[in-house]
Amino acid sequence: MLTAVFTAALALLLLGAGGAVLRQNTLVYGGSAAACAVAFLAALLWLLGGGEPERLVLPVGLPWLPVQLRLDALSAFFLLLVDGLGLLASIYALGYGRHEEEPQRVLPFYPAFLAGMNFALLADDAFSFLVAWEFMSLASWLLVLASHRQPETRRAAYIYLVMAAFGTAALILAFGVLAGPEGGYAFEQMRQRPDAFWPATLIAFLALVGAGSKAGLAPLHVWLPLAHPAAPSHVSALMSGAMTKVALYAIIRILFDLLDSVVWWWGLVFLLVGGGSALLGVLFATVQRDLKTLLASSTIENLGVVIAAVGLAIAFKANGLPLLGAVALVAGLFHALNHAVFKGLLFLGAGAVLVATGTRDLERLGGLIHRMPYTALAFLVGCAAIAAIPPLNGFASEWLLFQSVIEGAVLPQWSLQFAVPVVGALLALSAALALAAFVRAFGIAFLGRPRAAETAAAREVEATMRVPMGLLAALAVLIGLVPGLALRVIGPVIEALFGTAAISAAAGRFLWLAPPGRLDVAYSGFGLFAAGAVLLVLTVAVVKRASRTAPRRSAPWDCGFPDPHPATQYSAAGFAQPIRRVFADSVFRAVERVDMPAPGEQRPARLELRFDDRAWTLIYAPITRAVGTVTERLNVLQFLTIRRNLSLMFGALVLLLAIIAVLR
Amino acid sequence: MSWLFQLLQAALVLAAAPLLTGFVRVLKARLLGRRGPPLLQPYRDLLRLLRKDPVIADNASWLFRSAPYLGFALIWLGACLVPTFTSRMGLGATADFIALMGILAAARFVTTLAGLDVGTAFGGIGSSRDIMIGALAEPAVLMVIFTISLLTHTTSLPLISEFMQTGAVGLRVSLALALIALVMVAIAENARIPVDNPATHLELTMVHEAMVLEYSGRHLALIDATAMLKLVLYVSLIAAIFVPFGMATGAGSAGAIALGLATWVGKLAAGGALLAVFETSIAKMRVFRVSEFLGGALLLGLLATLYLYVTRAL
């Protein structure tokens, strides 16, 4: 199976090289779809079959460290996410790619991006992991630059590059500490090496910072809402749905596999970072005007939710409660899987809207449910799933997570006792705000009346784009109704990491979700769906019998003053205003300025709305300023004579030797 | 047997819903010195609306037409999940308290979208405000769920009722805070004074009524019935958690069931009476004060949970 995945990833690399030469849409995307399908099936079969991890050592790489690959449950699960979404995004791109203005800026890098993600998941030594990770980062950076003529895209790409470099630097350090003084860079050596307390803590936080910046955790999230939407939509889907999962993989791999134990207060930090990211991300999503930026902001929220689950798992594991820890991690992985499904779906839907109308601006959309019925239905399912509406998949994972939070009461440390309910409240708040954000996204873009001429002229997109959206929507429903399907593929991962078959007890009943040993507390999406369907049929039958007249069509009522102009509808900014006033003032410093002309004046009234991310003003601006000042001061070093330069180097050498002498 | 109870409950909540609303209206009118409508007026209103032609805006989509049915079925489903006269219900194991909140959120998802469908200013204002109320009310309920489940060690509603009935929990500060929070949420969710006014027709103060302004005929009948059903749901929910006394547990003899039915009707009447008194003694607040009101509920819920965690640690 490992060879199959490896061959598929290699084929993707070759496709990237071929794409640069051939520039054939069908060839590149069709080939990517085939390679992803092979890797997906191999990973799925491996997970279902169970068995020992497979290893492969390639005769390339550094002389003392050949490239080592390994397929185990954790990497197989994430391969499933990456290649499953990669397959559907590639099919979608067969249609979407035809609308691309400069396909030569996308075609070579798209398979390379997929290959990078696959290799990062397969790597079994630090060196090949980091190479694959950088490959993934740089390929996605080039894809972000696809529409490089827009200045905001160039800015987004620049910020992304800086943040990616920073994240990789942190990961290099993390692996450096993991390897220890003897330099055991293979993951197998890291697993066997016992870690002392402080180095282990350093590793955990470097992993959180390094991989967390790629996952968009606050306050390292600033690049994500800029870069993810700038890429072509099928790439945005992969960046949000799959690449953030590779970052999550890195965190879980380091914390639960490479380190031999975890400390309870790491869990506290993860919980707070996760809860904070969740709330911040969803607040951004509720006020965003650009449809794709809205979706990217919500990625911050969902990854925050997953990281909070990881934090709970750490806290439980460190306190000797592996069963509860396993449940928390199941909730986290389940949510990661669900996020890949619905965020992929929503980005593909946003891409369809972009192709059909030429805009992503919510204030120019509207009424698309009449013009693009398939896209609208698929997007609606995605919105309901991400807003945690039962019986869809998003609710199932949130349900499991909340059960896990409730179990947090058994944790002995008082700080966790405080943090767990507070983070629970943050997660509850973000779930409720996600409902607001996605009612707004769907309601403004697809319902009401078109707000611009190009929106009124929109047409449904081609079948190659509709089919992947339909499949993802069906998957969101299916996983919601039969959560056992997801638990079946998560089960082996948990068994490998925690050594307990925690959730397989619940997985035996495919239609039910229940924490292990707690069969009294259960949720069955299928049962609810069936009962609801019976009640709905009953309602329709009775009402239709009692009232037989067919509905009459007429102009909207609107309290007697219907105005045909679309500007009389609620706007996206107006819809978000109550929430902006309640929550966002403190978070974004939202400023509303109303310029109302005096009676008799002819000029129009104006409402100016501005908000910004405080992470910029509080963290990044001071850092930028500090870097600027320091480099300016150090600039004199460039103009030193060679004699002074050499003496500086000598001084540095002496200093380093002195440090080593002291530490020894 | 439990499925028989479940069917009985589905029928009973449906039958009782207009009666409870009628009762509250009569009581409110009496408290204001008016005679008020007859007790059975809501039934007549619903029948009248059912017979009228529904009028739909030209640009309404399938979502607009199906939303009343979906919303009604969802709230009905929710009302079937709350223990009323017995804790042995067929659906008891399919959904717990958290799933019940999910179902209510689903109903909100459908109705707020329907409010945006025609693209009128009133639909938008109603949806936008309703979403804001939901964004604060849902986390408040989740905090209540955390509190209750810490005390009873379960999130399953029938088991919560059975546990609370034993009296093993006793009087607790957290329980009182949770009760206040849940009542505040119930008032907001049912669009009652001081958050919203079910009788208002002054557009700028409306939330729920503005959102459903475009509906008429059988669609409006369904929406009105949904609101009535939701009131029964919330009164039953509060009763099932905080005063489950009298509810039949176990297999349930005929006598126990009869007692359960009688106490449930009594609890509904008491809840309705309290609501009427409360509504007549308070003024409606501005929309942007609602966030303070519900934010208060959220903090009370959080405080209730924290208090429990802290007292456990000691």
XYZ file of C-alpha atoms in Angstrom, chain B residues 44-240:
197
model
C -60.069 29.212 15.482
C -57.316 31.501 14.230
C -55.313 28.552 12.993
C -58.304 27.017 11.241
C -59.192 30.354 9.655
C -55.655 30.796 8.345
C -55.642 27.247 7.019
C -58.708 27.955 4.921
C -57.316 31.156 3.384
C -55.387 31.316 0.122
C -51.653 31.484 0.662
C -50.064 34.362 -1.279
C -46.423 34.027 -2.189
C -44.096 36.703 -3.525
C -43.141 36.392 -7.192
C -39.475 35.755 -6.516
C -39.875 33.349 -3.589
C -37.909 30.109 -3.977
C -38.639 26.544 -2.856
C -36.924 27.383 0.411
C -39.584 29.940 1.271
C -42.405 27.494 0.627
C -40.890 24.569 2.495
C -39.586 26.521 5.505
C -42.907 26.620 7.424
C -43.298 22.854 7.129
C -39.672 22.177 8.046
C -39.722 24.607 10.957
C -42.923 23.132 12.311
C -41.708 19.540 12.009
C -38.429 20.415 13.720
C -40.061 22.128 16.697
C -42.564 19.294 16.934
C -39.703 16.828 16.959
C -38.049 18.879 19.687
C -41.249 18.882 21.736
C -41.379 15.087 21.395
C -37.910 14.789 22.932
C -38.676 16.657 26.162
C -40.065 14.415 28.900
C -43.546 15.623 29.760
C -45.718 13.147 31.649
C -43.344 10.184 31.519
C -39.607 9.749 31.239
C -39.963 6.579 29.156
C -40.229 7.805 25.611
C -39.415 5.924 22.423
C -37.124 8.653 21.149
C -35.449 9.167 24.507
C -32.227 7.469 23.428
C -31.845 9.081 20.013
C -31.179 12.571 21.261
C -29.971 14.220 24.422
C -30.179 17.805 25.641
C -27.368 18.943 23.308
C -29.098 17.362 20.321
C -32.320 19.109 21.334
C -30.484 22.425 21.125
C -29.190 21.329 17.734
C -32.751 20.759 16.561
C -33.811 24.190 17.777
C -30.799 25.669 15.963
C -31.896 23.832 12.819
C -35.336 25.411 13.102
C -33.703 28.824 13.468
C -31.480 28.128 10.437
C -34.534 27.397 8.306
C -36.709 30.303 9.461
C -33.997 32.964 9.293
C -33.101 31.879 5.764
C -36.770 32.029 4.791
C -36.865 35.593 6.109
C -34.147 36.539 3.630
C -35.602 34.710 0.666
C -37.918 37.336 -0.787
C -35.411 40.108 -0.313
C -37.457 42.639 1.613
C -36.236 45.026 4.261
C -38.485 43.578 6.968
C -37.487 40.004 6.371
C -33.858 41.048 6.625
C -34.286 43.034 9.820
C -36.126 40.148 11.464
C -33.589 37.520 10.384
C -30.610 39.594 11.367
C -31.987 40.264 14.852
C -33.190 36.720 15.353
C -29.720 35.443 14.495
C -28.183 37.825 17.023
C -30.557 36.564 19.714
C -29.750 32.968 18.810
C -26.007 33.608 18.867
C -26.295 34.582 22.523
C -29.077 32.244 23.626
C -27.566 28.995 22.343
C -24.281 29.218 24.267
C -26.262 30.201 27.376
C -28.279 26.993 27.076
C -25.105 24.986 26.548
C -23.725 26.372 29.798
C -26.962 25.317 31.488
C -26.487 21.862 29.972
C -22.936 21.710 31.357
C -24.196 22.624 34.815
C -27.035 20.128 34.815
C -24.923 17.325 33.446
C -22.232 17.911 36.073
C -24.881 17.462 38.734
C -26.717 14.544 37.197
C -23.798 12.904 35.288
C -25.788 12.673 32.099
C -27.023 14.842 29.248
C -29.967 12.590 28.478
C -33.186 14.456 29.273
C -35.222 11.490 30.588
C -32.344 10.516 32.875
C -31.936 14.097 34.069
C -35.631 14.140 34.998
C -35.400 10.824 36.800
C -32.296 11.897 38.690
C -33.743 15.257 39.694
C -36.900 13.511 40.852
C -34.967 11.527 43.421
C -34.035 14.761 45.147
C -30.442 13.608 45.461
C -29.168 16.899 44.068
C -30.764 19.029 46.752
C -30.849 22.798 46.706
C -27.832 24.284 44.998
C -26.730 27.747 44.039
C -25.684 26.492 40.599
C -29.112 25.067 40.000
C -30.739 28.395 40.790
C -28.372 30.237 38.456
C -29.021 27.693 35.719
C -32.774 28.059 36.195
C -32.583 31.845 35.843
C -30.403 31.524 32.748
C -32.737 29.012 31.119
C -35.816 31.134 31.873
C -34.144 34.178 30.337
C -33.298 32.176 27.229
C -36.841 30.783 27.068
C -38.259 34.307 27.126
C -35.958 35.396 24.308
C -36.453 32.258 22.234
C -40.223 32.523 22.435
C -40.152 36.163 21.375
C -41.857 37.316 24.570
C -41.656 40.653 26.384
C -39.134 42.162 27.220
C -37.132 40.810 24.265
C -39.805 40.850 21.589
C -43.533 41.424 21.601
C -45.740 38.710 20.100
C -48.626 41.172 19.751
C -46.778 44.074 18.212
C -47.320 45.387 14.732
C -44.978 48.328 14.992
C -42.382 47.245 12.478
C -39.209 48.649 13.926
C -39.639 46.873 17.241
C -40.433 43.499 15.751
C -38.098 40.583 15.499
C -40.009 37.381 14.898
C -43.055 39.021 13.357
C -40.926 40.999 10.896
C -39.145 37.862 9.792
C -42.395 36.108 8.859
C -44.110 39.178 7.413
C -44.339 37.724 3.907
C -46.236 34.616 4.964
C -49.969 34.124 4.658
C -52.621 31.401 4.604
C -51.573 27.902 5.624
C -47.924 28.899 5.786
C -48.714 31.523 8.385
C -50.909 29.031 10.251
C -47.937 26.679 10.463
C -45.631 29.447 11.643
C -48.087 30.524 14.343
C -48.552 26.910 15.420
C -44.765 26.541 15.568
C -44.521 29.502 17.927
C -47.231 27.982 20.163
C -45.503 24.613 20.137
C -42.205 26.219 21.058
C -43.774 27.758 24.137
C -44.985 24.335 25.264
C -41.544 22.926 24.531
C -39.732 25.445 26.705
C -42.198 25.324 29.613
C -42.038 21.521 29.552
C -38.251 21.621 29.337
C -37.888 23.865 32.371
C -40.406 21.722 34.242
C -38.695 18.471 33.244
